[in-house]
Each structure stands twice: as structure tokens, then as C-alpha cells.
CSV table of C-alpha atoms and ligand atoms in Angstrom, one decimal:
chain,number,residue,atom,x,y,z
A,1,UNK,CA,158.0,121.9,68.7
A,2,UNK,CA,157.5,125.6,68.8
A,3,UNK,CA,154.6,127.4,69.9
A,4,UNK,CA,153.7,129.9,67.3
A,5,UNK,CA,150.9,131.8,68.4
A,6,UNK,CA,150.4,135.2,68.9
A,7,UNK,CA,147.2,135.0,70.8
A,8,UNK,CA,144.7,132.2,72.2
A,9,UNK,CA,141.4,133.5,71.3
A,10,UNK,CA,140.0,130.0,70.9
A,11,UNK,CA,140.4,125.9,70.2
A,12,UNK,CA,139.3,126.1,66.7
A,13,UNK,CA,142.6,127.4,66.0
A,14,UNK,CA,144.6,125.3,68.1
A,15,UNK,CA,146.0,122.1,66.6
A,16,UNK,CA,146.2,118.7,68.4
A,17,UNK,CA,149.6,119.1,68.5
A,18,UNK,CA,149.5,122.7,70.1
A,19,UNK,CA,146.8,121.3,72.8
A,20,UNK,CA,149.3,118.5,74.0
A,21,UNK,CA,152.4,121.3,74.1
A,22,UNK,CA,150.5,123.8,76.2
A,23,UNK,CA,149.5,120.7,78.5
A,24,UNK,CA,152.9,118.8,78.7
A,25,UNK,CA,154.5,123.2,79.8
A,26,UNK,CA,151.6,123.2,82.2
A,27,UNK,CA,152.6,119.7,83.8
A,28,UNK,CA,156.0,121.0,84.2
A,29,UNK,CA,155.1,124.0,85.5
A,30,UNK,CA,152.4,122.2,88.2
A,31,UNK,CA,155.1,121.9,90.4
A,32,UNK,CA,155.8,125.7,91.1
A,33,UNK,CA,152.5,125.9,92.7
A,34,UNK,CA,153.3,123.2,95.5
A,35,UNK,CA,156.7,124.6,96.8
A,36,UNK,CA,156.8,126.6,100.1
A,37,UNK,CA,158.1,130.3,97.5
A,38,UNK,CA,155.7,129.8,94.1
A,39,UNK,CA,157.5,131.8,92.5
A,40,UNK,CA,160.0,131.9,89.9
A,41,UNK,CA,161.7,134.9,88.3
A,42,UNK,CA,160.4,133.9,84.2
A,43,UNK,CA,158.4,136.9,83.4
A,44,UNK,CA,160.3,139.8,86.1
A,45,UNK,CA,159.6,143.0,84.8
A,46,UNK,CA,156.7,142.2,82.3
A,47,UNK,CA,153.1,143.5,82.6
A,48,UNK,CA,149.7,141.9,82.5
A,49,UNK,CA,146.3,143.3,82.0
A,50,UNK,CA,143.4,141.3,83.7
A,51,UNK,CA,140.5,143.1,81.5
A,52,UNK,CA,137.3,141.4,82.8
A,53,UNK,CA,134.3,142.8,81.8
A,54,UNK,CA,132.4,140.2,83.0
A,55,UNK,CA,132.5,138.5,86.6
A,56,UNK,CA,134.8,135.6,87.5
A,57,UNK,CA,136.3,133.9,90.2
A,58,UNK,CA,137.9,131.3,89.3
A,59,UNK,CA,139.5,132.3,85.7
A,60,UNK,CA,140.6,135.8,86.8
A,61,UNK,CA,141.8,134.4,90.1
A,62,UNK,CA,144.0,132.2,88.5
A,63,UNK,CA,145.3,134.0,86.0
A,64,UNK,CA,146.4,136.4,88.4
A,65,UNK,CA,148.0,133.9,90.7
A,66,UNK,CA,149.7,132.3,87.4
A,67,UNK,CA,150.8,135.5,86.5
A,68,UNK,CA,152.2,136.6,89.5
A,69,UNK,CA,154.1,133.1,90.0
A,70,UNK,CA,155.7,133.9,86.8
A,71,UNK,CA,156.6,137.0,88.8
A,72,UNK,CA,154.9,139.3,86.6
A,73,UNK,CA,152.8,142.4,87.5
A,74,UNK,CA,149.6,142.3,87.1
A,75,UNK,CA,146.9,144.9,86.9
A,76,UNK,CA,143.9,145.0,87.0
A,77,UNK,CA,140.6,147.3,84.8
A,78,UNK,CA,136.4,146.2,84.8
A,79,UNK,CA,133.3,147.0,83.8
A,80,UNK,CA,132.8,149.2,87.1
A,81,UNK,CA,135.5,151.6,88.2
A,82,UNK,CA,137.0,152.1,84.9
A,83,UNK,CA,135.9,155.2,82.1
A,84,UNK,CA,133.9,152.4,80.4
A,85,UNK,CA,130.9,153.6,82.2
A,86,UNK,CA,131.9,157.1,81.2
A,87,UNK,CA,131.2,155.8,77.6
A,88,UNK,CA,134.7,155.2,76.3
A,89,UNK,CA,135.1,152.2,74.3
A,90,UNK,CA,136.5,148.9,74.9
A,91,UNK,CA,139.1,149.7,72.0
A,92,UNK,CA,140.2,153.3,73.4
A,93,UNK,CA,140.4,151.7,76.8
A,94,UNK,CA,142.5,149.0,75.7
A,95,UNK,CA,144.5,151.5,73.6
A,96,UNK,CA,145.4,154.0,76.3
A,97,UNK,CA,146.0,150.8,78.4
A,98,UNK,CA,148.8,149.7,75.6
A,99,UNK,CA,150.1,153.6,75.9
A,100,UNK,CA,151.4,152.5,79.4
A,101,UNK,CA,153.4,149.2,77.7
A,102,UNK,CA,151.8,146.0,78.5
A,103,UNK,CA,153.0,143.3,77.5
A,104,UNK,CA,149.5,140.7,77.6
A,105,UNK,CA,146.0,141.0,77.9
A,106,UNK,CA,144.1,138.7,79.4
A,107,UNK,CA,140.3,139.4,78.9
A,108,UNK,CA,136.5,138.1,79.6
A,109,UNK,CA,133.6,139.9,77.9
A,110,UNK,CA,130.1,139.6,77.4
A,111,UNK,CA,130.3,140.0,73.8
A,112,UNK,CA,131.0,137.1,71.7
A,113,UNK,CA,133.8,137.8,69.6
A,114,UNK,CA,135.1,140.6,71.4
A,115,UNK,CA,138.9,139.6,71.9
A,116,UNK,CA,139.1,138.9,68.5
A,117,UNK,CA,137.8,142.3,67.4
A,118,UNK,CA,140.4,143.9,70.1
A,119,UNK,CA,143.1,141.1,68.5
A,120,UNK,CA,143.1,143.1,65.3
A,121,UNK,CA,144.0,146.3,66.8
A,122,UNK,CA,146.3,146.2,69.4
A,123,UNK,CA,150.3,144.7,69.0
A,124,UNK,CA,149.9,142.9,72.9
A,125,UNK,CA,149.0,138.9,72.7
A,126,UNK,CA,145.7,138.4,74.1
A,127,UNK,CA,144.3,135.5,76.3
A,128,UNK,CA,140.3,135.1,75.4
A,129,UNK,CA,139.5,134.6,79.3
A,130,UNK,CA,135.9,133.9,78.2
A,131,UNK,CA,133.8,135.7,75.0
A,132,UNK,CA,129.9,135.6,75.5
A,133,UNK,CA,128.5,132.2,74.7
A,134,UNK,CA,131.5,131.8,72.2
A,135,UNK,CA,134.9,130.0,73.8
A,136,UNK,CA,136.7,129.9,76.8
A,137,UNK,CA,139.9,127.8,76.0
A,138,UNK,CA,141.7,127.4,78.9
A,139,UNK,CA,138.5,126.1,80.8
A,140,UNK,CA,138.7,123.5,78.3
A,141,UNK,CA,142.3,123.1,78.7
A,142,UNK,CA,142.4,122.9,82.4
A,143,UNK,CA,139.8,120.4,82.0
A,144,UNK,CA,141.8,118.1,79.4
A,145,UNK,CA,144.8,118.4,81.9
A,146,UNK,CA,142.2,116.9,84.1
A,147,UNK,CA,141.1,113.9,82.1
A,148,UNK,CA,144.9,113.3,81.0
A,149,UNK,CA,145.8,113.0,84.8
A,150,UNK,CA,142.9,110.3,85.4
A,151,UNK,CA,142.8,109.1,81.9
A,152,UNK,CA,146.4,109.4,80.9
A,153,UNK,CA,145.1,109.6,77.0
A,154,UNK,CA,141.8,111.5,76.0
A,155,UNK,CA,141.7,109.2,72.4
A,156,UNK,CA,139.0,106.9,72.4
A,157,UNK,CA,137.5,107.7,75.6
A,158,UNK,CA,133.6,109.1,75.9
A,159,UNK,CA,133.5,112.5,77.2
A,160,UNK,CA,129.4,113.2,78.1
A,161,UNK,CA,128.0,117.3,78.6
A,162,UNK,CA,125.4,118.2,80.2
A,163,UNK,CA,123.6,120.7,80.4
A,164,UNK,CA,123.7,124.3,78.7
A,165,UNK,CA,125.2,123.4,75.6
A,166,UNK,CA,123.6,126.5,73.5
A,167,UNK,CA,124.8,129.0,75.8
A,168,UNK,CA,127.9,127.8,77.2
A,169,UNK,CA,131.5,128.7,76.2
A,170,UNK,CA,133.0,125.9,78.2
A,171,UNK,CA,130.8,123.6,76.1
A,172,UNK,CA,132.1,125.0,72.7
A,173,UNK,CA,136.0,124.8,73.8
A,174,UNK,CA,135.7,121.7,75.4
A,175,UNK,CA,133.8,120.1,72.3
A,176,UNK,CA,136.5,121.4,69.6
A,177,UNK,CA,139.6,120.3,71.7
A,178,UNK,CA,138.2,116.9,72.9
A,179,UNK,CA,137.2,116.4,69.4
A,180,UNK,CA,140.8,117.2,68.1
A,181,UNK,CA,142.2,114.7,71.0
A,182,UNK,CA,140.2,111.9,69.6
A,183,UNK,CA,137.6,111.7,72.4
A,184,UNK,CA,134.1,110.8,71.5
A,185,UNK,CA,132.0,113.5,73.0
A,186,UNK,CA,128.0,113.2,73.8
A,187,UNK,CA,125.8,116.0,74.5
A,188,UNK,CA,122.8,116.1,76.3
A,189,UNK,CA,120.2,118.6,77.6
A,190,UNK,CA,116.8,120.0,76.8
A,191,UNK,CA,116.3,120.3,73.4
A,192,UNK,CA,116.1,124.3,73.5
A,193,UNK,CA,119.7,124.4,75.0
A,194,UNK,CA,121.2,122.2,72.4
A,195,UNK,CA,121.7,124.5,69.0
A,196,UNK,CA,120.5,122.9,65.8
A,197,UNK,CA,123.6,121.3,63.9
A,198,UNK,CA,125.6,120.7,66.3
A,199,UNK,CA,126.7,117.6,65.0
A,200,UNK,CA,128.2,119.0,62.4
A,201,UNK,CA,130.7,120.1,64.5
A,202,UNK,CA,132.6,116.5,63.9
A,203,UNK,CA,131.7,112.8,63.3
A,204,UNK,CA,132.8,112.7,67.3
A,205,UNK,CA,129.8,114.8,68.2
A,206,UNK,CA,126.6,113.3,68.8
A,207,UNK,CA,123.4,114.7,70.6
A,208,UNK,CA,121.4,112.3,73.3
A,209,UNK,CA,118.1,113.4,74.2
A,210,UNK,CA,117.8,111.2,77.5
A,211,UNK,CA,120.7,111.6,80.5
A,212,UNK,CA,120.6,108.0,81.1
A,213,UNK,CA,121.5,106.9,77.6
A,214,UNK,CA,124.1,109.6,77.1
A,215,UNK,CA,125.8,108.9,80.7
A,216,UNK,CA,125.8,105.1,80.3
A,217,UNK,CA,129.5,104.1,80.1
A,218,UNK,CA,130.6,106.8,80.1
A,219,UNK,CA,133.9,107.5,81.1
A,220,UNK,CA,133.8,111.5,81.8
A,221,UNK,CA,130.8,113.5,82.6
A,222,UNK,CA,130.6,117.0,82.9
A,223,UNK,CA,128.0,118.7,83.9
A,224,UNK,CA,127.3,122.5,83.1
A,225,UNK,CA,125.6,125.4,84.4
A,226,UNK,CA,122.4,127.0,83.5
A,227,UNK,CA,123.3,130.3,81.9
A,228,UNK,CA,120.1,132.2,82.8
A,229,UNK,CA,122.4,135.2,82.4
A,230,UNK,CA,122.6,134.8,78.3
A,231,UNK,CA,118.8,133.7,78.0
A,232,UNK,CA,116.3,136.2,77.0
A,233,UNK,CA,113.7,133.7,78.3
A,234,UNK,CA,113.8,130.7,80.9
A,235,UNK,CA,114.0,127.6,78.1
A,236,UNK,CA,113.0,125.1,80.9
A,237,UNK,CA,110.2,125.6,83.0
A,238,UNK,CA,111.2,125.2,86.9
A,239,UNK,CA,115.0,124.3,88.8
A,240,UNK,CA,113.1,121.3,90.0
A,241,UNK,CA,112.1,120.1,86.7
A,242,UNK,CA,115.4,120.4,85.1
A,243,UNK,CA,116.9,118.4,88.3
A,244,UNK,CA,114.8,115.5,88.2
A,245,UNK,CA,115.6,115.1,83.7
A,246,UNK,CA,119.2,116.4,83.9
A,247,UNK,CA,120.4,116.6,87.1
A,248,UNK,CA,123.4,114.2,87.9
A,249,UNK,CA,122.4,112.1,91.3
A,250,UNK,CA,123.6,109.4,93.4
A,251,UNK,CA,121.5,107.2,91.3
A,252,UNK,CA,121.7,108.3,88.3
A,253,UNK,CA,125.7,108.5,88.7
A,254,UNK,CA,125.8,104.4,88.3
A,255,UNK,CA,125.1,104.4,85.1
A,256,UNK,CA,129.0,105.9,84.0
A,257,UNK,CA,131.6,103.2,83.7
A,258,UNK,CA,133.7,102.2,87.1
A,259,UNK,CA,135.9,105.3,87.6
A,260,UNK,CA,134.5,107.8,85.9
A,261,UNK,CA,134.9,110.7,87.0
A,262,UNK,CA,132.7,114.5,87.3
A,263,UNK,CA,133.1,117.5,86.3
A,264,UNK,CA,131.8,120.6,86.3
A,265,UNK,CA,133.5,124.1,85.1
A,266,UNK,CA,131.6,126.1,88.3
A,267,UNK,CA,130.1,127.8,89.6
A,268,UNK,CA,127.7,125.3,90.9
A,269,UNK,CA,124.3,125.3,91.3
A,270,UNK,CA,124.0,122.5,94.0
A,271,UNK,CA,120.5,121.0,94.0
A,272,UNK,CA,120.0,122.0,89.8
A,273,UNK,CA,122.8,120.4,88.0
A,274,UNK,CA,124.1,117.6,90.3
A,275,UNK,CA,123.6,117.3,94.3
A,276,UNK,CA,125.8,118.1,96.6
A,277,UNK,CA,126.7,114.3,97.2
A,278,UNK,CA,127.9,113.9,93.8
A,279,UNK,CA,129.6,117.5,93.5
A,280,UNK,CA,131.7,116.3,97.0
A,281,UNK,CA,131.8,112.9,96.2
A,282,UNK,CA,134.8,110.6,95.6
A,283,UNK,CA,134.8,110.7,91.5
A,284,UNK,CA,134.0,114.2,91.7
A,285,UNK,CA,137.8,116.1,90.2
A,286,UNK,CA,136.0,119.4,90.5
A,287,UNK,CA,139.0,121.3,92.6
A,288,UNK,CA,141.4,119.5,90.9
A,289,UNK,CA,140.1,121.3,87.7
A,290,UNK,CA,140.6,124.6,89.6
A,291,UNK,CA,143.9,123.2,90.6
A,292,UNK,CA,145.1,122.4,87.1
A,293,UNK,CA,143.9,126.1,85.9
A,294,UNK,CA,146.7,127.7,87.5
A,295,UNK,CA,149.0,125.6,86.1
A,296,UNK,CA,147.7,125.7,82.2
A,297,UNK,CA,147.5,129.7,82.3
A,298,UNK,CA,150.9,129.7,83.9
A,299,UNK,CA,151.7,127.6,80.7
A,300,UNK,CA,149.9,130.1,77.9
A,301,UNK,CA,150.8,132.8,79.4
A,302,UNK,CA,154.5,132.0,79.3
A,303,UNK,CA,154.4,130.3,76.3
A,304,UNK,CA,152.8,133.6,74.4
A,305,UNK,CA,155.5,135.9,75.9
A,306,UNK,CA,157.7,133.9,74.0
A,307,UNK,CA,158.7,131.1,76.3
A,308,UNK,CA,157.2,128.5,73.2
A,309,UNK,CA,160.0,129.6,70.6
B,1,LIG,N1,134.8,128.3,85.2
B,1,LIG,C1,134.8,129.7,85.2
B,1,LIG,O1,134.9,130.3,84.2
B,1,LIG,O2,134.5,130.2,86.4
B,1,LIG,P1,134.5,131.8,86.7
B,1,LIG,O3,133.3,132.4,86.0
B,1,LIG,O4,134.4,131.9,88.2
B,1,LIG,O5,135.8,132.3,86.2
């Protein structure tokens, strides 16, 4: 199969098929990252933009570390330190970026939709590192690569978030690509952080008001962070509160099927989403979700500079 994309702004327009290609490179490529040199000469010579407009660890980390396995350059522009707080735009600056020949863009902003908008002006690929409360598709691949290595299929299993679902980009990619794999996928959370309709995002999709009903049997939970950043308001009224309704707990945990395992994108808010038993506990796969994220980039990246034809 050939990977055809220019750019991988989202899930929605991924196929199945596309989502099991960029995992099966990224399994191959896993390896790389455990020799004593990670490094191998693919991308020698090519250049890659880390545009994040937004903070990160963990994605813009690993991007980098993927890129730079692949032995491209990377460099490096934010919100602070660059002429964006001098009032240029995020086009010009990404124009006068491709005036110096890039060759990628990988990029995390605020603004929902605002990869897409750059997508239609500039010749590089771009990566969507993260778009307001829009997508952020290689979260959701990394965490497919996940469940594939516990799982080893994602069809028919029951995939349960919790948590943020209105605000959260991790929610959105995950929901559309588990969907497309065949995973039935609950969601659960207070009512004013679920967004009316949902459902109709795919017979797979259904909404559980209670976190014991929608973790029972479960084989996969993944638990999500508060976004207070992309509220204009507090929609719960106290971190205690939303702990004892939706928090994931020692107790609580019981209620998934034998071996199934946590999840949770990061950061963390030990104490609010889950406690720090469960987060370091033995069906907790939260590093190995950071581990598989170098891996899948390492995978997009080289499959969008051409690697997939
Ligand atoms: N999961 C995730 O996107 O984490 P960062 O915000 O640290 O990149």
C-alpha cells in the first residue's frame, strides 16, 4: 500500500487502512529507539520546523527526538521569542520560514483549525501537533499503537473516555480512529463536558452518564485531563467533586475486565483524574504511550517526506 498523503491534519481523513500502515512503519521503526546509536541516516540533510504555539512536552519532545533519529535537523520557533509578539502573522511567519527551504512543519496552536488554514498556503507537508480543542492525531495514534501491543486487534474491543470530552483534542482523534478500527468507544463525564450529538459521531459512540456503568468490562480506559485552559468558566464545581464522580481509583478500577489496562494522554493531574496508585499501577501503560509516540512520529514523519510511496 502507498501512503498518499500530503499532510496529517487529522483522523477524519485518515482511512482504516492508512491508520494500520502508519502503525505497522512505526512498529518497524520502534526498534531504532532501543539500539546503543538511534540513529539512522533516512532524512540526512532535510529540515523540520517544530512550530508550537502552544506548550508541550511530550508531543514536541518527541517529535524532535523522532526527527532527529531520522537524522534530520530540526528547528525550532514559539509563541515567545519569535516576531509573532511583534504582530506578524502566523502565515508570514510560516512564509518567511518556507523562504529558508523546509522541508515539514510540524505545529501545535491554540486555534482550532489553524494547520489547516496554514495547509492551504504553504507547499511544506504539515503534521497537526495539536489544533485547539479540534485533533491531535498522533496522540491518538500513539495510543492505538498502545492498545494493539496489549490487545493485538482494536475491533470489537470497548474503549471507555473519561473525562473532558468537549474540550479535548485527544478525545476527538482518539474517538474517529478507534471508531474506524472497529472499537466500541464509551464516553463519560459531566454532562457540561460532553458536547450535544456526539453520538452522531458513529453507531460505535455512546455517552454513559455514570463512571461505573461506562468502565464496567471494559477493556481500555482512558482517562483525560481537565482543560481548564479552553473553559471560559469552571463546568464542575470543585477538584474534589469531580474526583469522587469521575476520578479513576483503586476501587473503582475493579469494575474493568481482567487486564484492562489505563491510560491517560498527560499531563496528569494526580489526585483529580485518577490517584497516583492507579496512574503507577501495574495496568497503568501510561509511559509506554510516551514510548510508542516516538516511534509513530518517526513513522509520519518519514512516511510524508515520501518514505510511504
Ligand atoms: N499528550 C500531550 O499532548 O502532551 P503534551 O501537551 O505535553 O505535548
Amino acid at each position: 500500500m502507498a501512503f498518499v498523503h500530503k499532510n496529517m491534519l487529522g483522523l477524519e481523513n485518515a482511512s482504516a487502512d492508512d491508520i494500520h500502515f502508519i502503525l505497522d512503519t512505526a512498529k518497524s521503526f520502534k526498534e531504532i529507539s532501543t539500539r546503543s546509536v538511534k540513529k539512522v541516516p533516512t532524512l540526512r540533510g532535510k529540515t523540520i520546523v517544530m512550530a508550537f504555539w502552544e506548550p508541550s512536552t511530550r508531543t514536541k519532545l518527541s517529535f524532535e527526538m523522532a526527527a532527529k533519529r531520522l537524522s534530520a535537523d530540526t528547528y525550532a520557533i514559539g509563541a515567545s521569542g519569535s516576531s509573532v509578539v511583534k504582530g506578524e502573522t502566523l502565515l508570514d511567519s510560516i512564509r518567511n520560514l518556507e523562504a529558508m527551504g523546509i522541508d515539514l512543519v510540524v505545529m501545535r496552536h491554540k486555534q482550532s483549525g489553524a494547520p489547516h488554514f496554514l495547509a492551504q498556503h504553504i507547499d511544506a507537508p504539515i503534521i497537526n501537533a495539536g489544533d485547539g480543542f479540534h485533533e491531535h492525531p498522533t496522540q491518538a495514534l500513539l495510543d492505538m499503537m498502545t492498545i494493539l501491543e496489549h490487545k493485538k486487534t482494536i475491533e470489537g474491543l470497548t474503549v471507555t473516555l473519561v473525562g473532558d470530552i468537549a474540550h479535548s483534542r485527544v478525545a476527538l482523534s482518539n474517538i474517529i480512529g478507534l471508531s474506524k478500527l472497529g472499537a466500541q468507544v464509551r464516553l463519560c463525564g459531566p454532562f457540561t463536558m460532553i458536547p450535544r450529538f456526539i453520538e452522531r459521531l458513529g453507531p460505535n459512540v455512546t455517552v454513559y452518564p455514570k463512571l461505573e456503568d461506562a468502565i464496567r468490562d471494559t477493556d481500555v480506559v482512558m482517562m483525560l485531563r481537565i482543560q481548564k485552559e479552553r473553559m471560559a468558566k469552571h463546568l464542575f464545581p470543585s477538584n474534589r467533586e469531580y474526583a469522587m464522580t469521575f476520578g479513576l481509583n483503586a476501587k473503582n478500577v475493579r469494575l474493568t475486565k481482567p487486564g484492562a489496562i489505563i491510560m491517560h494522554p498527560g499531563p496528569i493531574n494526580r489526585g483529580v483524574e485518577m490517584t497516583p496508585d492507579v496512574a503507577d499501577g501495574e495496568r497503568s501503560v501510561i509511559l509506554e504511550q510516551v514510548n510508542n509516540g516516538v516511534a509513530v512520529r518517526m513513522a509520519l514523519i518519514y512516511l510524508l517526506m515520501g518514505g510511504g510511496k
